[in-house]
Amino acid sequence: RERAAYAVTVVVENGVGALWLLGGTDGISALAGLLKSSDSRGRMAAAQALGRTKNPVATAPLLMASADANELVACAALAALEEALGREESFNPDPSAKAPWSAEVVTGLKTAMVDPRWRVRAAAVAATGKLKITELTPELKRLLEDPDGFVVKSVLVALGEMEAAPDTAELAGLAERMPAMVGEAVAMITATASTETVDAVTKLYEAGTPERRVLILRAVGQ
Protein backbone atom coordinates (compact mmCIF):
# COMPACT_ATOMS: atom_id res chain seq x y z
CA ARG A 1 0.00 0.00 0.00
CA GLU A 2 2.83 2.42 0.89
CA ARG A 3 4.56 1.66 -2.43
CA ALA A 4 1.35 2.34 -4.30
CA ALA A 5 0.85 5.66 -2.49
CA TYR A 6 4.44 6.65 -3.24
CA ALA A 7 3.97 5.77 -6.91
CA VAL A 8 0.89 7.97 -7.10
CA THR A 9 2.81 10.84 -5.50
CA VAL A 10 5.65 10.55 -8.00
CA VAL A 11 3.23 10.55 -10.91
CA VAL A 12 1.42 13.62 -9.58
CA GLU A 13 4.66 15.52 -8.93
CA ASN A 14 5.98 14.71 -12.39
CA GLY A 15 2.69 15.85 -13.87
CA VAL A 16 2.94 19.11 -11.94
CA GLY A 17 6.37 19.76 -13.43
CA ALA A 18 5.08 19.16 -16.94
CA LEU A 19 2.07 21.43 -16.43
CA TRP A 20 4.25 24.21 -15.04
CA LEU A 21 6.40 24.05 -18.17
CA LEU A 22 3.22 24.22 -20.24
CA GLY A 23 2.28 27.52 -18.59
CA GLY A 24 -0.55 29.76 -19.72
CA THR A 25 -4.18 29.61 -18.70
CA ASP A 26 -4.49 25.93 -19.65
CA GLY A 27 -1.53 25.00 -17.48
CA ILE A 28 -2.92 26.97 -14.54
CA SER A 29 -6.33 25.33 -14.89
CA ALA A 30 -4.73 21.90 -14.92
CA LEU A 31 -2.61 22.69 -11.86
CA ALA A 32 -5.70 24.00 -10.07
CA GLY A 33 -7.33 20.63 -10.74
CA LEU A 34 -4.42 18.89 -9.02
CA LEU A 35 -5.15 20.87 -5.86
CA LYS A 36 -8.05 18.43 -5.42
CA SER A 37 -5.73 15.43 -5.42
CA SER A 38 -6.10 13.01 -2.50
CA ASP A 39 -2.32 13.11 -2.08
CA SER A 40 -1.15 16.03 0.09
CA ARG A 41 2.33 16.08 -1.46
CA GLY A 42 0.76 16.39 -4.88
CA ARG A 43 -1.45 19.27 -3.71
CA MET A 44 1.57 21.01 -2.21
CA ALA A 45 3.57 20.60 -5.43
CA ALA A 46 0.66 21.97 -7.44
CA ALA A 47 0.37 25.01 -5.17
CA GLN A 48 4.09 25.74 -5.43
CA ALA A 49 3.96 25.41 -9.21
CA LEU A 50 1.04 27.85 -9.37
CA GLY A 51 3.14 30.36 -7.47
CA ARG A 52 6.01 29.98 -9.91
CA THR A 53 3.73 30.97 -12.79
CA LYS A 54 3.79 34.51 -11.34
CA ASN A 55 0.36 34.92 -12.85
CA PRO A 56 -2.57 36.53 -10.97
CA VAL A 57 -4.89 34.04 -12.69
CA ALA A 58 -3.65 31.56 -10.07
CA THR A 59 -5.21 33.66 -7.28
CA ALA A 60 -8.55 31.86 -6.95
CA PRO A 61 -7.22 28.28 -6.73
CA LEU A 62 -4.45 29.31 -4.32
CA LEU A 63 -6.91 31.06 -2.02
CA MET A 64 -9.02 27.92 -2.06
CA ALA A 65 -5.95 25.85 -1.16
CA SER A 66 -5.12 28.19 1.73
CA ALA A 67 -7.96 26.49 3.62
CA ASP A 68 -6.63 22.98 2.86
CA ALA A 69 -7.07 20.46 5.67
CA ASN A 70 -3.34 19.76 5.50
CA GLU A 71 -1.49 22.56 7.28
CA LEU A 72 1.61 22.34 5.09
CA VAL A 73 -0.44 22.55 1.91
CA ALA A 74 -2.29 25.60 3.23
CA CYS A 75 1.00 27.34 4.11
CA ALA A 76 2.50 26.46 0.72
CA ALA A 77 -0.56 27.95 -0.99
CA LEU A 78 -0.20 31.23 0.91
CA ALA A 79 3.50 31.48 0.07
CA ALA A 80 2.67 30.71 -3.56
CA LEU A 81 -0.01 33.40 -3.55
CA GLU A 82 2.61 35.97 -2.59
CA GLU A 83 4.86 34.70 -5.37
CA ALA A 84 2.09 34.74 -7.96
CA LEU A 85 0.98 38.26 -7.03
CA GLY A 86 4.46 39.69 -6.61
CA ARG A 87 3.48 42.67 -8.74
CA GLU A 88 6.25 42.32 -11.28
CA GLU A 89 6.51 45.07 -13.88
CA SER A 90 4.58 42.89 -16.32
CA PHE A 91 1.66 42.87 -13.90
CA ASN A 92 1.97 46.37 -12.48
CA PRO A 93 3.69 48.76 -14.93
CA ASP A 94 3.94 51.44 -12.24
CA PRO A 95 5.32 49.80 -9.06
CA SER A 96 4.95 53.09 -7.18
CA ALA A 97 1.20 53.13 -7.74
CA LYS A 98 -0.70 51.63 -4.83
CA ALA A 99 -3.66 50.17 -6.65
CA PRO A 100 -6.23 48.61 -4.32
CA TRP A 101 -6.13 44.86 -4.01
CA SER A 102 -9.13 42.85 -5.09
CA ALA A 103 -11.78 41.94 -2.54
CA GLU A 104 -11.02 38.30 -3.31
CA VAL A 105 -7.41 38.62 -2.14
CA VAL A 106 -8.22 40.78 0.89
CA THR A 107 -11.04 38.50 2.07
CA GLY A 108 -9.01 35.33 1.48
CA LEU A 109 -6.03 36.54 3.50
CA LYS A 110 -8.27 37.94 6.21
CA THR A 111 -9.87 34.51 6.57
CA ALA A 112 -6.47 32.82 6.74
CA MET A 113 -5.40 35.23 9.50
CA VAL A 114 -8.03 33.79 11.83
CA ASP A 115 -7.30 30.15 10.98
CA PRO A 116 -7.01 28.04 14.16
CA ARG A 117 -3.58 26.80 12.99
CA TRP A 118 -0.80 29.18 13.99
CA ARG A 119 1.42 28.30 11.02
CA VAL A 120 -1.37 29.24 8.62
CA ARG A 121 -1.95 32.55 10.42
CA ALA A 122 1.77 33.30 10.27
CA ALA A 123 1.92 32.44 6.55
CA ALA A 124 -1.02 34.74 5.83
CA VAL A 125 0.67 37.53 7.77
CA ALA A 126 3.94 37.03 5.89
CA ALA A 127 2.19 37.15 2.50
CA THR A 128 0.31 40.30 3.50
CA GLY A 129 3.51 42.04 4.53
CA LYS A 130 5.48 41.09 1.44
CA LEU A 131 2.66 42.17 -0.83
CA LYS A 132 2.15 45.34 1.25
CA ILE A 133 -1.62 44.94 1.39
CA THR A 134 -2.35 48.05 3.43
CA GLU A 135 -6.07 47.27 3.48
CA LEU A 136 -5.26 44.57 6.02
CA THR A 137 -3.27 46.77 8.42
CA PRO A 138 -6.07 46.77 11.04
CA GLU A 139 -6.25 42.97 10.95
CA LEU A 140 -2.48 42.73 11.36
CA LYS A 141 -2.52 45.01 14.39
CA ARG A 142 -5.27 42.93 15.97
CA LEU A 143 -2.98 39.92 15.65
CA LEU A 144 -0.52 41.60 17.99
CA GLU A 145 -2.81 40.03 20.61
CA ASP A 146 -2.30 36.54 19.14
CA PRO A 147 -1.29 33.97 21.78
CA ASP A 148 1.45 32.52 19.56
CA GLY A 149 4.78 34.32 19.71
CA PHE A 150 5.81 33.35 16.18
CA VAL A 151 2.62 34.86 14.76
CA VAL A 152 3.24 38.07 16.69
CA LYS A 153 6.83 38.23 15.47
CA SER A 154 5.59 37.74 11.90
CA VAL A 155 3.13 40.59 12.42
CA LEU A 156 5.91 42.95 13.54
CA VAL A 157 7.95 42.06 10.46
CA ALA A 158 4.94 42.55 8.17
CA LEU A 159 4.04 45.91 9.69
CA GLY A 160 7.64 47.00 9.33
CA GLU A 161 7.61 46.06 5.64
CA MET A 162 4.43 48.08 5.20
CA GLU A 163 5.83 51.07 7.12
CA ALA A 164 2.92 50.77 9.53
CA ALA A 165 4.70 49.98 12.78
CA PRO A 166 2.60 50.04 15.96
CA ASP A 167 2.98 53.14 18.12
CA THR A 168 5.24 53.24 21.16
CA ALA A 169 2.45 52.48 23.64
CA GLU A 170 1.34 49.43 21.66
CA LEU A 171 4.88 48.10 21.42
CA ALA A 172 5.56 48.69 25.10
CA GLY A 173 2.35 46.86 25.98
CA LEU A 174 3.40 43.97 23.76
CA ALA A 175 6.79 43.76 25.46
CA GLU A 176 5.14 43.64 28.88
CA ARG A 177 2.60 41.04 27.83
CA MET A 178 5.06 38.80 25.93
CA PRO A 179 8.51 39.08 27.54
CA ALA A 180 10.04 36.88 24.82
CA MET A 181 9.22 39.64 22.30
CA VAL A 182 10.91 42.44 24.23
CA GLY A 183 13.91 42.59 21.87
CA GLU A 184 11.79 42.95 18.73
CA ALA A 185 9.47 45.46 20.41
CA VAL A 186 12.32 47.65 21.67
CA ALA A 187 14.01 47.54 18.26
CA MET A 188 10.87 49.00 16.69
CA ILE A 189 10.38 51.52 19.49
CA THR A 190 13.89 52.88 19.08
CA ALA A 191 13.51 53.25 15.31
CA THR A 192 12.38 56.78 16.15
CA ALA A 193 14.00 58.99 18.77
CA SER A 194 11.74 60.95 21.11
CA THR A 195 11.14 61.62 24.78
CA GLU A 196 8.31 59.09 24.65
CA THR A 197 10.69 56.48 23.22
CA VAL A 198 13.26 57.04 25.96
CA ASP A 199 10.63 56.90 28.69
CA ALA A 200 9.09 53.67 27.32
CA VAL A 201 12.42 51.85 27.00
CA THR A 202 13.59 53.06 30.41
CA LYS A 203 10.40 51.77 32.02
CA LEU A 204 10.79 48.36 30.34
CA TYR A 205 14.45 48.18 31.39
CA GLU A 206 13.80 49.07 35.03
CA ALA A 207 10.97 46.50 35.28
CA GLY A 208 12.91 43.77 33.48
CA THR A 209 14.78 40.75 34.74
CA PRO A 210 18.56 40.64 34.15
CA GLU A 211 18.00 38.46 31.08
CA ARG A 212 15.38 40.82 29.69
CA ARG A 213 17.62 43.82 30.31
CA VAL A 214 20.31 42.19 28.19
CA LEU A 215 17.82 41.80 25.33
CA ILE A 216 16.79 45.45 25.67
CA LEU A 217 20.38 46.68 25.62
CA ARG A 218 21.13 44.57 22.54
CA ALA A 219 18.10 45.97 20.74
CA VAL A 220 19.06 49.55 21.63
CA GLY A 221 22.64 48.91 20.52
CA GLN A 222 21.49 47.69 17.13
GROMACS .gro file of C-alpha atoms in nm:
model
  222
    1ARG     CA    1   0.000   0.000   0.000
    2GLU     CA    2   0.283   0.242   0.089
    3ARG     CA    3   0.456   0.166  -0.243
    4ALA     CA    4   0.135   0.234  -0.430
    5ALA     CA    5   0.085   0.566  -0.249
    6TYR     CA    6   0.444   0.665  -0.324
    7ALA     CA    7   0.397   0.577  -0.691
    8VAL     CA    8   0.089   0.797  -0.710
    9THR     CA    9   0.281   1.084  -0.550
   10VAL     CA   10   0.565   1.055  -0.800
   11VAL     CA   11   0.323   1.055  -1.091
   12VAL     CA   12   0.142   1.362  -0.958
   13GLU     CA   13   0.466   1.552  -0.893
   14ASN     CA   14   0.598   1.471  -1.239
   15GLY     CA   15   0.269   1.585  -1.387
   16VAL     CA   16   0.294   1.911  -1.194
   17GLY     CA   17   0.637   1.976  -1.343
   18ALA     CA   18   0.508   1.916  -1.694
   19LEU     CA   19   0.207   2.143  -1.643
   20TRP     CA   20   0.425   2.421  -1.504
   21LEU     CA   21   0.640   2.405  -1.817
   22LEU     CA   22   0.322   2.422  -2.024
   23GLY     CA   23   0.228   2.752  -1.859
   24GLY     CA   24  -0.055   2.976  -1.972
   25THR     CA   25  -0.418   2.961  -1.870
   26ASP     CA   26  -0.449   2.593  -1.965
   27GLY     CA   27  -0.153   2.500  -1.748
   28ILE     CA   28  -0.292   2.697  -1.454
   29SER     CA   29  -0.633   2.533  -1.489
   30ALA     CA   30  -0.473   2.190  -1.492
   31LEU     CA   31  -0.261   2.269  -1.186
   32ALA     CA   32  -0.570   2.400  -1.007
   33GLY     CA   33  -0.733   2.063  -1.074
   34LEU     CA   34  -0.442   1.889  -0.902
   35LEU     CA   35  -0.515   2.087  -0.586
   36LYS     CA   36  -0.805   1.843  -0.542
   37SER     CA   37  -0.573   1.543  -0.542
   38SER     CA   38  -0.610   1.301  -0.250
   39ASP     CA   39  -0.232   1.311  -0.208
   40SER     CA   40  -0.115   1.603   0.009
   41ARG     CA   41   0.233   1.608  -0.146
   42GLY     CA   42   0.076   1.639  -0.488
   43ARG     CA   43  -0.145   1.927  -0.371
   44MET     CA   44   0.157   2.101  -0.221
   45ALA     CA   45   0.357   2.060  -0.543
   46ALA     CA   46   0.066   2.197  -0.744
   47ALA     CA   47   0.037   2.501  -0.517
   48GLN     CA   48   0.409   2.574  -0.543
   49ALA     CA   49   0.396   2.541  -0.921
   50LEU     CA   50   0.104   2.785  -0.937
   51GLY     CA   51   0.314   3.036  -0.747
   52ARG     CA   52   0.601   2.998  -0.991
   53THR     CA   53   0.373   3.097  -1.279
   54LYS     CA   54   0.379   3.451  -1.134
   55ASN     CA   55   0.036   3.492  -1.285
   56PRO     CA   56  -0.257   3.653  -1.097
   57VAL     CA   57  -0.489   3.404  -1.269
   58ALA     CA   58  -0.365   3.156  -1.007
   59THR     CA   59  -0.521   3.366  -0.728
   60ALA     CA   60  -0.855   3.186  -0.695
   61PRO     CA   61  -0.722   2.828  -0.673
   62LEU     CA   62  -0.445   2.931  -0.432
   63LEU     CA   63  -0.691   3.106  -0.202
   64MET     CA   64  -0.902   2.792  -0.206
   65ALA     CA   65  -0.595   2.585  -0.116
   66SER     CA   66  -0.512   2.819   0.173
   67ALA     CA   67  -0.796   2.649   0.362
   68ASP     CA   68  -0.663   2.298   0.286
   69ALA     CA   69  -0.707   2.046   0.567
   70ASN     CA   70  -0.334   1.976   0.550
   71GLU     CA   71  -0.149   2.256   0.728
   72LEU     CA   72   0.161   2.234   0.509
   73VAL     CA   73  -0.044   2.255   0.191
   74ALA     CA   74  -0.229   2.560   0.323
   75CYS     CA   75   0.100   2.734   0.411
   76ALA     CA   76   0.250   2.646   0.072
   77ALA     CA   77  -0.056   2.795  -0.099
   78LEU     CA   78  -0.020   3.123   0.091
   79ALA     CA   79   0.350   3.148   0.007
   80ALA     CA   80   0.267   3.071  -0.356
   81LEU     CA   81  -0.001   3.340  -0.355
   82GLU     CA   82   0.261   3.597  -0.259
   83GLU     CA   83   0.486   3.470  -0.537
   84ALA     CA   84   0.209   3.474  -0.796
   85LEU     CA   85   0.098   3.826  -0.703
   86GLY     CA   86   0.446   3.969  -0.661
   87ARG     CA   87   0.348   4.267  -0.874
   88GLU     CA   88   0.625   4.232  -1.128
   89GLU     CA   89   0.651   4.507  -1.388
   90SER     CA   90   0.458   4.289  -1.632
   91PHE     CA   91   0.166   4.287  -1.390
   92ASN     CA   92   0.197   4.637  -1.248
   93PRO     CA   93   0.369   4.876  -1.493
   94ASP     CA   94   0.394   5.144  -1.224
   95PRO     CA   95   0.532   4.980  -0.906
   96SER     CA   96   0.495   5.309  -0.718
   97ALA     CA   97   0.120   5.313  -0.774
   98LYS     CA   98  -0.070   5.163  -0.483
   99ALA     CA   99  -0.366   5.017  -0.665
  100PRO     CA  100  -0.623   4.861  -0.432
  101TRP     CA  101  -0.613   4.486  -0.401
  102SER     CA  102  -0.913   4.285  -0.509
  103ALA     CA  103  -1.178   4.194  -0.254
  104GLU     CA  104  -1.102   3.830  -0.331
  105VAL     CA  105  -0.741   3.862  -0.214
  106VAL     CA  106  -0.822   4.078   0.089
  107THR     CA  107  -1.104   3.850   0.207
  108GLY     CA  108  -0.901   3.533   0.148
  109LEU     CA  109  -0.603   3.654   0.350
  110LYS     CA  110  -0.827   3.794   0.621
  111THR     CA  111  -0.987   3.451   0.657
  112ALA     CA  112  -0.647   3.282   0.674
  113MET     CA  113  -0.540   3.523   0.950
  114VAL     CA  114  -0.803   3.379   1.183
  115ASP     CA  115  -0.730   3.015   1.098
  116PRO     CA  116  -0.701   2.804   1.416
  117ARG     CA  117  -0.358   2.680   1.299
  118TRP     CA  118  -0.080   2.918   1.399
  119ARG     CA  119   0.142   2.830   1.102
  120VAL     CA  120  -0.137   2.924   0.862
  121ARG     CA  121  -0.195   3.255   1.042
  122ALA     CA  122   0.177   3.330   1.027
  123ALA     CA  123   0.192   3.244   0.655
  124ALA     CA  124  -0.102   3.474   0.583
  125VAL     CA  125   0.067   3.753   0.777
  126ALA     CA  126   0.394   3.703   0.589
  127ALA     CA  127   0.219   3.715   0.250
  128THR     CA  128   0.031   4.030   0.350
  129GLY     CA  129   0.351   4.204   0.453
  130LYS     CA  130   0.548   4.109   0.144
  131LEU     CA  131   0.266   4.217  -0.083
  132LYS     CA  132   0.215   4.534   0.125
  133ILE     CA  133  -0.162   4.494   0.139
  134THR     CA  134  -0.235   4.805   0.343
  135GLU     CA  135  -0.607   4.727   0.348
  136LEU     CA  136  -0.526   4.457   0.602
  137THR     CA  137  -0.327   4.677   0.842
  138PRO     CA  138  -0.607   4.677   1.104
  139GLU     CA  139  -0.625   4.297   1.095
  140LEU     CA  140  -0.248   4.273   1.136
  141LYS     CA  141  -0.252   4.501   1.439
  142ARG     CA  142  -0.527   4.293   1.597
  143LEU     CA  143  -0.298   3.992   1.565
  144LEU     CA  144  -0.052   4.160   1.799
  145GLU     CA  145  -0.281   4.003   2.061
  146ASP     CA  146  -0.230   3.654   1.914
  147PRO     CA  147  -0.129   3.397   2.178
  148ASP     CA  148   0.145   3.252   1.956
  149GLY     CA  149   0.478   3.432   1.971
  150PHE     CA  150   0.581   3.335   1.618
  151VAL     CA  151   0.262   3.486   1.476
  152VAL     CA  152   0.324   3.807   1.669
  153LYS     CA  153   0.683   3.823   1.547
  154SER     CA  154   0.559   3.774   1.190
  155VAL     CA  155   0.313   4.059   1.242
  156LEU     CA  156   0.591   4.295   1.354
  157VAL     CA  157   0.795   4.206   1.046
  158ALA     CA  158   0.494   4.255   0.817
  159LEU     CA  159   0.404   4.591   0.969
  160GLY     CA  160   0.764   4.700   0.933
  161GLU     CA  161   0.761   4.606   0.564
  162MET     CA  162   0.443   4.808   0.520
  163GLU     CA  163   0.583   5.107   0.712
  164ALA     CA  164   0.292   5.077   0.953
  165ALA     CA  165   0.470   4.998   1.278
  166PRO     CA  166   0.260   5.004   1.596
  167ASP     CA  167   0.298   5.314   1.812
  168THR     CA  168   0.524   5.324   2.116
  169ALA     CA  169   0.245   5.248   2.364
  170GLU     CA  170   0.134   4.943   2.166
  171LEU     CA  171   0.488   4.810   2.142
  172ALA     CA  172   0.556   4.869   2.510
  173GLY     CA  173   0.235   4.686   2.598
  174LEU     CA  174   0.340   4.397   2.376
  175ALA     CA  175   0.679   4.376   2.546
  176GLU     CA  176   0.514   4.364   2.888
  177ARG     CA  177   0.260   4.104   2.783
  178MET     CA  178   0.506   3.880   2.593
  179PRO     CA  179   0.851   3.908   2.754
  180ALA     CA  180   1.004   3.688   2.482
  181MET     CA  181   0.922   3.964   2.230
  182VAL     CA  182   1.091   4.244   2.423
  183GLY     CA  183   1.391   4.259   2.187
  184GLU     CA  184   1.179   4.295   1.873
  185ALA     CA  185   0.947   4.546   2.041
  186VAL     CA  186   1.232   4.765   2.167
  187ALA     CA  187   1.401   4.754   1.826
  188MET     CA  188   1.087   4.900   1.669
  189ILE     CA  189   1.038   5.152   1.949
  190THR     CA  190   1.389   5.288   1.908
  191ALA     CA  191   1.351   5.325   1.531
  192THR     CA  192   1.238   5.678   1.615
  193ALA     CA  193   1.400   5.899   1.877
  194SER     CA  194   1.174   6.095   2.111
  195THR     CA  195   1.114   6.162   2.478
  196GLU     CA  196   0.831   5.909   2.465
  197THR     CA  197   1.069   5.648   2.322
  198VAL     CA  198   1.326   5.704   2.596
  199ASP     CA  199   1.063   5.690   2.869
  200ALA     CA  200   0.909   5.367   2.732
  201VAL     CA  201   1.242   5.185   2.700
  202THR     CA  202   1.359   5.306   3.041
  203LYS     CA  203   1.040   5.177   3.202
  204LEU     CA  204   1.079   4.836   3.034
  205TYR     CA  205   1.445   4.818   3.139
  206GLU     CA  206   1.380   4.907   3.503
  207ALA     CA  207   1.097   4.650   3.528
  208GLY     CA  208   1.291   4.377   3.348
  209THR     CA  209   1.478   4.075   3.474
  210PRO     CA  210   1.856   4.064   3.415
  211GLU     CA  211   1.800   3.846   3.108
  212ARG     CA  212   1.538   4.082   2.969
  213ARG     CA  213   1.762   4.382   3.031
  214VAL     CA  214   2.031   4.219   2.819
  215LEU     CA  215   1.782   4.180   2.533
  216ILE     CA  216   1.679   4.545   2.567
  217LEU     CA  217   2.038   4.668   2.562
  218ARG     CA  218   2.113   4.457   2.254
  219ALA     CA  219   1.810   4.597   2.074
  220VAL     CA  220   1.906   4.955   2.163
  221GLY     CA  221   2.264   4.891   2.052
  222GLN     CA  222   2.149   4.769   1.713
   0.00000   0.00000   0.00000
